[in-house]
Amino acid sequence: MNAPFARRMERVRSRMAEADVDVLLLSVGADLPWLTGYEAMPLERLTMLVAPVGSRATLVVPRLEAPRVVERPEVFDLRPWGEAEDPVAIVASLARGARRVAVADRTWAVFLLALQSQLPGAQWVRASALTGPLRAVKDAAEIAALRAASAAADRVAAQLLGGEIPLLGRSERDVSQDIGRRLLAEGHQKINFAIVGSGPNSASPHHEPGSRTIRPGEAVVCDFGGTMDGYCSDVTRTVWTGTPGAHERKVYRLLQSAQEAGVAAARPGVACEQVDAAARSVIDAGGYGEGFVHRTGHGIGLEEHEEPYIVAGNASPLVPGHAFSVEPGIYLPGRFGVRIEDIVVVGEDEPVPLNRVSRELTVVEV
């Protein structure tokens, strides 16, 4: 049970040595559970892993939170602290002498400032520069967890496409809550988001579902995902509540081709920006480039958005184990929008889509 965490610690220490980092400090955020299996609560009481490059790591945790920690002696020592103790001083003593410190990106400023005052000679860098590229490459267990979460989200998406989730006459908010309940019923422990944008609202990529009633003959973009056994799902399908017109069909078919091109490009050695370009070039050629206003995708794992980012300017090459979304969209303000999204893992030779639910144009008249 501890072996994956011990291997990850070894990889992190190798990166620390390469980057001349003396100690790694992890608090709230996904890096800590990835490395230790323990997720810190975002409290005013400090939790922090202190991992020196050449000696044992120590998890400094509030005493009242210690019972939640699954101890992993091969990975870290546990140092609970009492209410009358100063956890910043404890962390500083464990990191004493460090010249270069990598600190978790989401560490609360109050703790970072206090640590900087107690380690005045240290240079501070972002921990994600070390951990991000490592976390981006999923191992077999992580890919299995992502596959299971995607399959559960697919079951909800299939219910949407099959007309089992009524749309007509319901508010976007009501449909969003319905989707969320179904995610939980299919095995997710947490709902991360359930975007439902109908009619002109479908042209807003991150629309907040509201009181608007879904009407006949319009596009409805449903983008939803959650967390299942620690790993995230994320899928988007666009449906129509009546037969779409010729223009709507043309735009959707163009989007389908773009999404397929993006997925097909997701192979080892291909730069992240080339996957973005593969999808974007199809939409550009179709005359709707100005309507594609966001990147093609984002990495996924313990967090719904993490490395690698599938965006112009990211020349990092893909490697087997990279997992990310491919989700081009076309948005025509005031009219309608469409988006298709699947999670894809880079295999040894070719892309492996984790979402299998239909991407065909679907009419749902219920």
mmCIF file of C-alpha atoms in Angstrom:
data_model
loop_
_atom_site.group_PDB
_atom_site.id
_atom_site.type_symbol
_atom_site.label_atom_id
_atom_site.label_comp_id
_atom_site.label_asym_id
_atom_site.label_seq_id
_atom_site.Cartn_x
_atom_site.Cartn_y
_atom_site.Cartn_z
ATOM 1 C CA MET A 1 0.000 0.000 0.000
ATOM 2 C CA ASN A 2 2.900 2.357 0.715
ATOM 3 C CA ALA A 3 4.973 1.446 -2.335
ATOM 4 C CA PRO A 4 3.469 4.045 -4.749
ATOM 5 C CA PHE A 5 4.019 6.815 -2.215
ATOM 6 C CA ALA A 6 7.595 5.732 -1.532
ATOM 7 C CA ARG A 7 8.330 5.678 -5.278
ATOM 8 C CA ARG A 8 6.845 9.145 -5.668
ATOM 9 C CA MET A 9 8.998 10.444 -2.820
ATOM 10 C CA GLU A 10 12.093 9.034 -4.519
ATOM 11 C CA ARG A 11 11.151 10.774 -7.786
ATOM 12 C CA VAL A 12 10.542 14.057 -5.984
ATOM 13 C CA ARG A 13 13.892 13.872 -4.195
ATOM 14 C CA SER A 14 15.632 13.282 -7.519
ATOM 15 C CA ARG A 15 13.968 16.379 -8.953
ATOM 16 C CA MET A 16 14.900 18.351 -5.839
ATOM 17 C CA ALA A 17 18.538 17.395 -6.268
ATOM 18 C CA GLU A 18 18.456 18.392 -9.943
ATOM 19 C CA ALA A 19 16.889 21.760 -9.062
ATOM 20 C CA ASP A 20 19.233 22.377 -6.102
ATOM 21 C CA VAL A 21 16.281 22.455 -3.673
ATOM 22 C CA ASP A 22 17.128 21.636 -0.056
ATOM 23 C CA VAL A 23 13.647 21.129 1.351
ATOM 24 C CA LEU A 24 10.093 20.738 0.079
ATOM 25 C CA LEU A 25 7.193 22.152 2.116
ATOM 26 C CA LEU A 26 3.690 20.939 1.241
ATOM 27 C CA SER A 27 0.472 22.129 2.831
ATOM 28 C CA VAL A 28 -3.063 22.306 1.405
ATOM 29 C CA GLY A 29 -3.504 21.266 -2.227
ATOM 30 C CA ALA A 30 -3.135 18.069 -4.236
ATOM 31 C CA ASP A 31 0.635 17.624 -3.897
ATOM 32 C CA LEU A 32 0.317 16.505 -0.270
ATOM 33 C CA PRO A 33 -2.180 13.642 -0.833
ATOM 34 C CA TRP A 34 -0.293 12.586 -3.974
ATOM 35 C CA LEU A 35 2.899 12.215 -1.965
ATOM 36 C CA THR A 36 1.522 10.998 1.391
ATOM 37 C CA GLY A 37 -2.068 9.841 0.901
ATOM 38 C CA TYR A 38 -3.236 12.496 3.388
ATOM 39 C CA GLU A 39 -5.363 15.482 2.379
ATOM 40 C CA ALA A 40 -5.042 18.442 4.725
ATOM 41 C CA MET A 41 -8.134 20.341 5.747
ATOM 42 C CA PRO A 42 -7.882 24.080 4.933
ATOM 43 C CA LEU A 43 -7.716 25.227 8.537
ATOM 44 C CA GLU A 44 -6.103 28.041 10.496
ATOM 45 C CA ARG A 45 -4.108 25.216 12.098
ATOM 46 C CA LEU A 46 -1.051 24.461 9.980
ATOM 47 C CA THR A 47 -0.487 21.077 8.369
ATOM 48 C CA MET A 48 2.798 20.777 6.472
ATOM 49 C CA LEU A 49 5.016 18.041 5.112
ATOM 50 C CA VAL A 50 8.693 18.893 5.552
ATOM 51 C CA ALA A 51 10.746 16.822 3.099
ATOM 52 C CA PRO A 52 14.509 17.527 3.127
ATOM 53 C CA VAL A 53 16.377 16.351 0.062
ATOM 54 C CA GLY A 54 18.692 14.040 1.985
ATOM 55 C CA SER A 55 16.770 12.908 5.070
ATOM 56 C CA ARG A 56 13.401 11.626 6.245
ATOM 57 C CA ALA A 57 10.241 13.605 5.687
ATOM 58 C CA THR A 58 8.046 14.698 8.574
ATOM 59 C CA LEU A 59 4.327 15.411 8.451
ATOM 60 C CA VAL A 60 3.558 18.191 10.910
ATOM 61 C CA VAL A 61 -0.142 18.002 11.721
ATOM 62 C CA PRO A 62 -2.519 19.387 14.377
ATOM 63 C CA ARG A 63 -2.947 16.798 17.128
ATOM 64 C CA LEU A 64 -6.720 16.766 16.715
ATOM 65 C CA GLU A 65 -6.250 15.896 13.022
ATOM 66 C CA ALA A 66 -3.671 13.139 13.624
ATOM 67 C CA PRO A 67 -6.273 10.337 13.848
ATOM 68 C CA ARG A 68 -7.176 11.038 10.197
ATOM 69 C CA VAL A 69 -3.621 10.323 9.017
ATOM 70 C CA VAL A 70 -2.820 6.885 7.623
ATOM 71 C CA GLU A 71 0.735 6.495 8.838
ATOM 72 C CA ARG A 72 3.294 5.473 6.229
ATOM 73 C CA PRO A 73 6.626 4.954 8.035
ATOM 74 C CA GLU A 74 8.418 4.246 4.751
ATOM 75 C CA VAL A 75 7.442 7.713 3.533
ATOM 76 C CA PHE A 76 7.237 10.091 6.508
ATOM 77 C CA ASP A 77 7.412 10.467 10.276
ATOM 78 C CA LEU A 78 4.363 11.946 12.004
ATOM 79 C CA ARG A 79 4.759 14.994 14.261
ATOM 80 C CA PRO A 80 1.444 16.000 15.844
ATOM 81 C CA TRP A 81 1.472 19.422 17.501
ATOM 82 C CA GLY A 82 -0.574 20.579 20.479
ATOM 83 C CA GLU A 83 -2.660 23.719 20.788
ATOM 84 C CA ALA A 84 -0.035 25.478 22.894
ATOM 85 C CA GLU A 85 2.774 24.771 20.401
ATOM 86 C CA ASP A 86 3.895 26.932 17.472
ATOM 87 C CA PRO A 87 3.665 24.826 14.285
ATOM 88 C CA VAL A 88 5.573 27.395 12.214
ATOM 89 C CA ALA A 89 8.490 27.118 14.630
ATOM 90 C CA ILE A 90 8.331 23.314 14.381
ATOM 91 C CA VAL A 91 8.444 23.437 10.578
ATOM 92 C CA ALA A 92 11.229 26.021 10.624
ATOM 93 C CA SER A 93 13.318 23.852 12.961
ATOM 94 C CA LEU A 94 12.927 20.874 10.619
ATOM 95 C CA ALA A 95 13.939 23.041 7.644
ATOM 96 C CA ARG A 96 16.733 24.903 9.416
ATOM 97 C CA GLY A 97 19.778 25.514 7.240
ATOM 98 C CA ALA A 98 17.919 25.195 3.955
ATOM 99 C CA ARG A 99 19.223 27.590 1.308
ATOM 100 C CA ARG A 100 16.542 26.926 -1.295
ATOM 101 C CA VAL A 101 12.987 26.039 -0.270
ATOM 102 C CA ALA A 102 10.172 24.791 -2.528
ATOM 103 C CA VAL A 103 6.788 25.628 -1.020
ATOM 104 C CA ALA A 104 3.341 24.435 -2.102
ATOM 105 C CA ASP A 105 1.622 26.915 -4.403
ATOM 106 C CA ARG A 106 -1.535 27.011 -2.291
ATOM 107 C CA THR A 107 0.107 27.505 1.078
ATOM 108 C CA TRP A 108 -1.766 30.235 2.946
ATOM 109 C CA ALA A 109 0.082 33.542 2.877
ATOM 110 C CA VAL A 110 -0.069 33.861 6.671
ATOM 111 C CA PHE A 111 2.015 30.689 7.035
ATOM 112 C CA LEU A 112 4.396 31.500 4.192
ATOM 113 C CA LEU A 113 5.138 34.957 5.583
ATOM 114 C CA ALA A 114 5.718 33.523 9.046
ATOM 115 C CA LEU A 115 8.060 30.854 7.663
ATOM 116 C CA GLN A 116 9.976 33.419 5.630
ATOM 117 C CA SER A 117 10.585 35.423 8.793
ATOM 118 C CA GLN A 118 11.954 32.341 10.562
ATOM 119 C CA LEU A 119 14.093 31.237 7.590
ATOM 120 C CA PRO A 120 15.384 34.650 6.502
ATOM 121 C CA GLY A 121 18.319 33.430 4.441
ATOM 122 C CA ALA A 122 16.372 31.035 2.242
ATOM 123 C CA GLN A 123 15.404 31.456 -1.395
ATOM 124 C CA TRP A 124 11.768 30.447 -2.045
ATOM 125 C CA VAL A 125 10.490 28.701 -5.192
ATOM 126 C CA ARG A 126 7.218 27.074 -6.278
ATOM 127 C CA ALA A 127 6.826 23.411 -5.388
ATOM 128 C CA SER A 128 4.752 22.846 -8.520
ATOM 129 C CA ALA A 129 7.857 23.357 -10.648
ATOM 130 C CA LEU A 130 9.053 20.057 -9.129
ATOM 131 C CA THR A 131 5.853 18.158 -8.530
ATOM 132 C CA GLY A 132 3.706 19.304 -11.486
ATOM 133 C CA PRO A 133 5.567 17.424 -14.247
ATOM 134 C CA LEU A 134 5.775 14.316 -12.040
ATOM 135 C CA ARG A 135 2.086 14.336 -11.101
ATOM 136 C CA ALA A 136 1.153 14.879 -14.754
ATOM 137 C CA VAL A 137 2.395 11.392 -15.694
ATOM 138 C CA LYS A 138 -0.099 8.944 -14.219
ATOM 139 C CA ASP A 139 0.847 5.455 -13.115
ATOM 140 C CA ALA A 140 -1.312 2.394 -13.786
ATOM 141 C CA ALA A 141 -3.318 2.747 -10.572
ATOM 142 C CA GLU A 142 -4.058 6.394 -11.298
ATOM 143 C CA ILE A 143 -5.161 5.617 -14.860
ATOM 144 C CA ALA A 144 -7.455 2.912 -13.508
ATOM 145 C CA ALA A 145 -8.973 5.411 -11.071
ATOM 146 C CA LEU A 146 -9.472 7.974 -13.853
ATOM 147 C CA ARG A 147 -11.050 5.313 -16.063
ATOM 148 C CA ALA A 148 -13.502 4.332 -13.326
ATOM 149 C CA ALA A 149 -14.447 7.956 -12.656
ATOM 150 C CA SER A 150 -14.907 8.598 -16.383
ATOM 151 C CA ALA A 151 -17.080 5.508 -16.749
ATOM 152 C CA ALA A 152 -19.294 6.690 -13.902
ATOM 153 C CA ALA A 153 -19.635 10.144 -15.499
ATOM 154 C CA ASP A 154 -20.370 8.459 -18.831
ATOM 155 C CA ARG A 155 -23.313 6.672 -17.256
ATOM 156 C CA VAL A 156 -24.803 10.037 -16.332
ATOM 157 C CA ALA A 157 -24.031 11.422 -19.793
ATOM 158 C CA ALA A 158 -25.773 8.400 -21.335
ATOM 159 C CA GLN A 159 -28.826 9.193 -19.220
ATOM 160 C CA LEU A 160 -28.744 12.748 -20.579
ATOM 161 C CA LEU A 161 -28.457 11.623 -24.195
ATOM 162 C CA GLY A 162 -31.113 8.978 -23.688
ATOM 163 C CA GLY A 163 -33.714 11.434 -22.438
ATOM 164 C CA GLU A 164 -33.698 10.097 -18.868
ATOM 165 C CA ILE A 165 -32.861 13.569 -17.520
ATOM 166 C CA PRO A 166 -35.827 15.803 -18.406
ATOM 167 C CA LEU A 167 -34.846 19.203 -19.780
ATOM 168 C CA LEU A 168 -37.902 20.998 -21.175
ATOM 169 C CA GLY A 169 -39.649 23.284 -18.733
ATOM 170 C CA ARG A 170 -36.985 22.868 -16.050
ATOM 171 C CA SER A 171 -34.562 25.521 -14.897
ATOM 172 C CA GLU A 172 -30.868 25.161 -15.638
ATOM 173 C CA ARG A 173 -30.268 25.053 -11.886
ATOM 174 C CA ASP A 174 -32.711 22.183 -11.422
ATOM 175 C CA VAL A 175 -31.080 20.152 -14.208
ATOM 176 C CA SER A 176 -27.634 20.893 -12.765
ATOM 177 C CA GLN A 177 -28.709 19.610 -9.355
ATOM 178 C CA ASP A 178 -30.235 16.534 -10.989
ATOM 179 C CA ILE A 179 -26.963 15.778 -12.783
ATOM 180 C CA GLY A 180 -25.070 16.222 -9.509
ATOM 181 C CA ARG A 181 -27.332 13.752 -7.699
ATOM 182 C CA ARG A 182 -26.808 11.238 -10.468
ATOM 183 C CA LEU A 183 -23.013 11.603 -10.259
ATOM 184 C CA LEU A 184 -23.222 10.729 -6.570
ATOM 185 C CA ALA A 185 -25.529 7.805 -7.312
ATOM 186 C CA GLU A 186 -22.997 6.475 -9.840
ATOM 187 C CA GLY A 187 -20.190 6.383 -7.275
ATOM 188 C CA HIS A 188 -18.694 9.859 -7.001
ATOM 189 C CA GLN A 189 -18.084 11.135 -3.478
ATOM 190 C CA LYS A 190 -18.036 14.790 -4.504
ATOM 191 C CA ILE A 191 -19.591 16.971 -7.207
ATOM 192 C CA ASN A 192 -17.005 19.405 -8.562
ATOM 193 C CA PHE A 193 -19.257 21.204 -11.055
ATOM 194 C CA ALA A 194 -22.333 20.694 -13.219
ATOM 195 C CA ILE A 195 -22.590 23.417 -15.846
ATOM 196 C CA VAL A 196 -25.912 23.618 -17.686
ATOM 197 C CA GLY A 197 -26.167 26.415 -20.257
ATOM 198 C CA SER A 198 -29.264 26.617 -22.439
ATOM 199 C CA GLY A 199 -30.147 28.729 -25.468
ATOM 200 C CA PRO A 200 -28.007 31.901 -25.512
ATOM 201 C CA ASN A 201 -26.424 30.805 -22.212
ATOM 202 C CA SER A 202 -24.833 27.874 -24.036
ATOM 203 C CA ALA A 203 -22.466 30.439 -25.588
ATOM 204 C CA SER A 204 -20.938 31.133 -22.140
ATOM 205 C CA PRO A 205 -18.293 28.421 -21.558
ATOM 206 C CA HIS A 206 -18.408 28.610 -17.733
ATOM 207 C CA HIS A 207 -22.049 29.592 -17.382
ATOM 208 C CA GLU A 208 -23.458 29.460 -13.850
ATOM 209 C CA PRO A 209 -26.747 27.513 -14.031
ATOM 210 C CA GLY A 210 -29.591 29.799 -13.081
ATOM 211 C CA SER A 211 -33.333 30.242 -13.185
ATOM 212 C CA ARG A 212 -33.685 30.283 -16.967
ATOM 213 C CA THR A 213 -36.222 27.713 -18.154
ATOM 214 C CA ILE A 214 -35.020 25.373 -20.899
ATOM 215 C CA ARG A 215 -37.200 25.747 -23.992
ATOM 216 C CA PRO A 216 -37.879 23.697 -27.124
ATOM 217 C CA GLY A 217 -35.544 24.001 -30.081
ATOM 218 C CA GLU A 218 -32.314 25.168 -28.415
ATOM 219 C CA ALA A 219 -28.836 23.951 -27.583
ATOM 220 C CA VAL A 220 -28.027 22.817 -24.049
ATOM 221 C CA VAL A 221 -24.372 22.426 -23.041
ATOM 222 C CA CYS A 222 -23.861 20.104 -20.054
ATOM 223 C CA ASP A 223 -20.334 19.976 -18.619
ATOM 224 C CA PHE A 224 -19.993 18.042 -15.380
ATOM 225 C CA GLY A 225 -17.596 16.102 -13.225
ATOM 226 C CA GLY A 226 -16.741 15.079 -9.711
ATOM 227 C CA THR A 227 -14.282 13.214 -7.558
ATOM 228 C CA MET A 228 -14.421 9.440 -7.176
ATOM 229 C CA ASP A 229 -11.936 7.674 -4.908
ATOM 230 C CA GLY A 230 -9.687 10.717 -5.085
ATOM 231 C CA TYR A 231 -9.601 11.138 -8.878
ATOM 232 C CA CYS A 232 -11.653 13.446 -11.061
ATOM 233 C CA SER A 233 -14.056 13.047 -13.951
ATOM 234 C CA ASP A 234 -14.972 15.691 -16.531
ATOM 235 C CA VAL A 235 -17.213 15.261 -19.577
ATOM 236 C CA THR A 236 -19.206 17.623 -21.800
ATOM 237 C CA ARG A 237 -22.001 16.884 -24.216
ATOM 238 C CA THR A 238 -24.228 19.302 -26.141
ATOM 239 C CA VAL A 239 -27.812 18.284 -26.899
ATOM 240 C CA TRP A 240 -30.743 19.957 -28.653
ATOM 241 C CA THR A 241 -34.289 20.178 -27.337
ATOM 242 C CA GLY A 242 -35.662 20.038 -30.865
ATOM 243 C CA THR A 243 -34.365 19.453 -34.344
ATOM 244 C CA PRO A 244 -31.524 21.933 -34.958
ATOM 245 C CA GLY A 245 -31.432 24.026 -38.110
ATOM 246 C CA ALA A 246 -28.924 23.708 -40.928
ATOM 247 C CA HIS A 247 -26.574 26.291 -39.402
ATOM 248 C CA GLU A 248 -26.594 24.626 -35.976
ATOM 249 C CA ARG A 249 -25.913 21.248 -37.599
ATOM 250 C CA LYS A 250 -23.026 22.691 -39.603
ATOM 251 C CA VAL A 251 -21.420 24.183 -36.487
ATOM 252 C CA TYR A 252 -21.834 20.958 -34.524
ATOM 253 C CA ARG A 253 -20.370 18.785 -37.292
ATOM 254 C CA LEU A 254 -17.387 21.153 -37.483
ATOM 255 C CA LEU A 255 -16.913 20.854 -33.733
ATOM 256 C CA GLN A 256 -17.095 17.058 -33.947
ATOM 257 C CA SER A 257 -14.320 17.044 -36.536
ATOM 258 C CA ALA A 258 -12.193 19.389 -34.423
ATOM 259 C CA GLN A 259 -12.589 17.259 -31.318
ATOM 260 C CA GLU A 260 -11.731 14.103 -33.239
ATOM 261 C CA ALA A 261 -8.617 15.800 -34.662
ATOM 262 C CA GLY A 262 -7.514 16.850 -31.182
ATOM 263 C CA VAL A 263 -7.929 13.342 -29.790
ATOM 264 C CA ALA A 264 -6.104 11.769 -32.748
ATOM 265 C CA ALA A 265 -3.134 14.125 -32.229
ATOM 266 C CA ALA A 266 -2.632 13.078 -28.590
ATOM 267 C CA ARG A 267 0.359 10.788 -29.121
ATOM 268 C CA PRO A 268 3.794 10.418 -27.500
ATOM 269 C CA GLY A 269 6.303 13.044 -28.621
ATOM 270 C CA VAL A 270 3.649 15.468 -29.869
ATOM 271 C CA ALA A 271 3.853 18.901 -28.236
ATOM 272 C CA CYS A 272 0.866 19.978 -26.143
ATOM 273 C CA GLU A 273 0.403 23.003 -28.387
ATOM 274 C CA GLN A 274 0.179 20.737 -31.439
ATOM 275 C CA VAL A 275 -2.894 19.031 -29.990
ATOM 276 C CA ASP A 276 -4.424 22.461 -29.493
ATOM 277 C CA ALA A 277 -3.490 23.397 -33.039
ATOM 278 C CA ALA A 278 -4.978 20.198 -34.456
ATOM 279 C CA ALA A 279 -8.400 21.014 -33.027
ATOM 280 C CA ARG A 280 -8.157 24.769 -33.581
ATOM 281 C CA SER A 281 -7.110 24.526 -37.224
ATOM 282 C CA VAL A 282 -10.313 22.654 -38.081
ATOM 283 C CA ILE A 283 -12.453 25.365 -36.517
ATOM 284 C CA ASP A 284 -10.347 28.117 -38.089
ATOM 285 C CA ALA A 285 -10.709 26.529 -41.532
ATOM 286 C CA GLY A 286 -14.461 26.333 -41.027
ATOM 287 C CA GLY A 287 -14.647 30.059 -40.404
ATOM 288 C CA TYR A 288 -15.458 29.975 -36.680
ATOM 289 C CA GLY A 289 -12.019 30.541 -35.170
ATOM 290 C CA GLU A 290 -13.127 33.639 -33.252
ATOM 291 C CA GLY A 291 -15.751 31.516 -31.538
ATOM 292 C CA PHE A 292 -13.185 29.137 -29.996
ATOM 293 C CA VAL A 293 -12.177 31.285 -27.018
ATOM 294 C CA HIS A 294 -10.351 28.879 -24.685
ATOM 295 C CA ARG A 295 -7.562 26.305 -24.705
ATOM 296 C CA THR A 296 -8.273 22.833 -26.038
ATOM 297 C CA GLY A 297 -7.693 21.055 -22.751
ATOM 298 C CA HIS A 298 -6.263 20.656 -19.281
ATOM 299 C CA GLY A 299 -4.656 17.871 -17.335
ATOM 300 C CA ILE A 300 -6.743 15.931 -14.825
ATOM 301 C CA GLY A 301 -6.025 13.713 -11.843
ATOM 302 C CA LEU A 302 -6.342 14.519 -8.160
ATOM 303 C CA GLU A 303 -7.411 17.970 -9.352
ATOM 304 C CA GLU A 304 -9.892 18.759 -12.097
ATOM 305 C CA HIS A 305 -7.356 21.176 -13.656
ATOM 306 C CA GLU A 306 -3.636 20.390 -13.523
ATOM 307 C CA GLU A 307 -0.689 19.837 -15.874
ATOM 308 C CA PRO A 308 -0.358 19.345 -18.794
ATOM 309 C CA TYR A 309 -2.251 22.260 -20.333
ATOM 310 C CA ILE A 310 -3.194 21.816 -23.992
ATOM 311 C CA VAL A 311 -2.674 25.369 -25.157
ATOM 312 C CA ALA A 312 -0.672 27.403 -27.677
ATOM 313 C CA GLY A 313 2.786 28.160 -26.317
ATOM 314 C CA ASN A 314 3.163 24.913 -24.384
ATOM 315 C CA ALA A 315 5.860 23.081 -26.337
ATOM 316 C CA SER A 316 6.250 20.304 -23.750
ATOM 317 C CA PRO A 317 6.085 16.892 -25.449
ATOM 318 C CA LEU A 318 3.427 14.397 -24.451
ATOM 319 C CA VAL A 319 4.562 11.130 -22.870
ATOM 320 C CA PRO A 320 2.670 7.921 -22.044
ATOM 321 C CA GLY A 321 0.618 8.477 -18.911
ATOM 322 C CA HIS A 322 -0.338 12.079 -19.580
ATOM 323 C CA ALA A 323 -4.093 12.472 -18.968
ATOM 324 C CA PHE A 324 -6.047 15.509 -20.114
ATOM 325 C CA SER A 325 -9.266 16.788 -21.626
ATOM 326 C CA VAL A 326 -9.836 17.476 -25.306
ATOM 327 C CA GLU A 327 -12.698 19.968 -25.324
ATOM 328 C CA PRO A 328 -12.905 22.419 -28.205
ATOM 329 C CA GLY A 329 -15.929 24.684 -28.311
ATOM 330 C CA ILE A 330 -17.614 27.162 -30.628
ATOM 331 C CA TYR A 331 -19.521 30.015 -28.994
ATOM 332 C CA LEU A 332 -21.697 32.522 -30.851
ATOM 333 C CA PRO A 333 -22.711 35.185 -28.294
ATOM 334 C CA GLY A 334 -26.416 35.837 -28.052
ATOM 335 C CA ARG A 335 -27.209 32.786 -30.163
ATOM 336 C CA PHE A 336 -25.821 29.429 -29.024
ATOM 337 C CA GLY A 337 -22.679 27.484 -28.211
ATOM 338 C CA VAL A 338 -21.457 23.891 -28.514
ATOM 339 C CA ARG A 339 -18.723 21.897 -26.773
ATOM 340 C CA ILE A 340 -17.648 18.241 -26.743
ATOM 341 C CA GLU A 341 -15.209 16.993 -24.109
ATOM 342 C CA ASP A 342 -13.519 13.687 -23.412
ATOM 343 C CA ILE A 343 -10.660 12.715 -21.105
ATOM 344 C CA VAL A 344 -7.771 11.140 -23.006
ATOM 345 C CA VAL A 345 -4.701 9.258 -21.775
ATOM 346 C CA VAL A 346 -1.582 9.136 -23.927
ATOM 347 C CA GLY A 347 -0.757 5.479 -24.555
ATOM 348 C CA GLU A 348 2.501 3.929 -25.701
ATOM 349 C CA ASP A 349 1.535 4.428 -29.345
ATOM 350 C CA GLU A 350 -1.865 6.104 -29.560
ATOM 351 C CA PRO A 351 -4.450 8.043 -27.558
ATOM 352 C CA VAL A 352 -6.784 6.185 -25.213
ATOM 353 C CA PRO A 353 -10.090 8.056 -24.716
ATOM 354 C CA LEU A 354 -11.597 7.330 -21.299
ATOM 355 C CA ASN A 355 -15.053 8.675 -22.163
ATOM 356 C CA ARG A 356 -17.007 6.388 -24.472
ATOM 357 C CA VAL A 357 -20.482 7.922 -24.521
ATOM 358 C CA SER A 358 -21.771 9.020 -27.941
ATOM 359 C CA ARG A 359 -20.570 12.267 -29.467
ATOM 360 C CA GLU A 360 -23.208 12.249 -32.216
ATOM 361 C CA LEU A 361 -25.657 15.118 -32.543
ATOM 362 C CA THR A 362 -28.480 14.232 -30.172
ATOM 363 C CA VAL A 363 -32.006 15.617 -29.884
ATOM 364 C CA VAL A 364 -33.680 15.316 -26.456
ATOM 365 C CA GLU A 365 -37.320 16.368 -26.623
ATOM 366 C CA VAL A 366 -38.300 15.755 -22.997
#
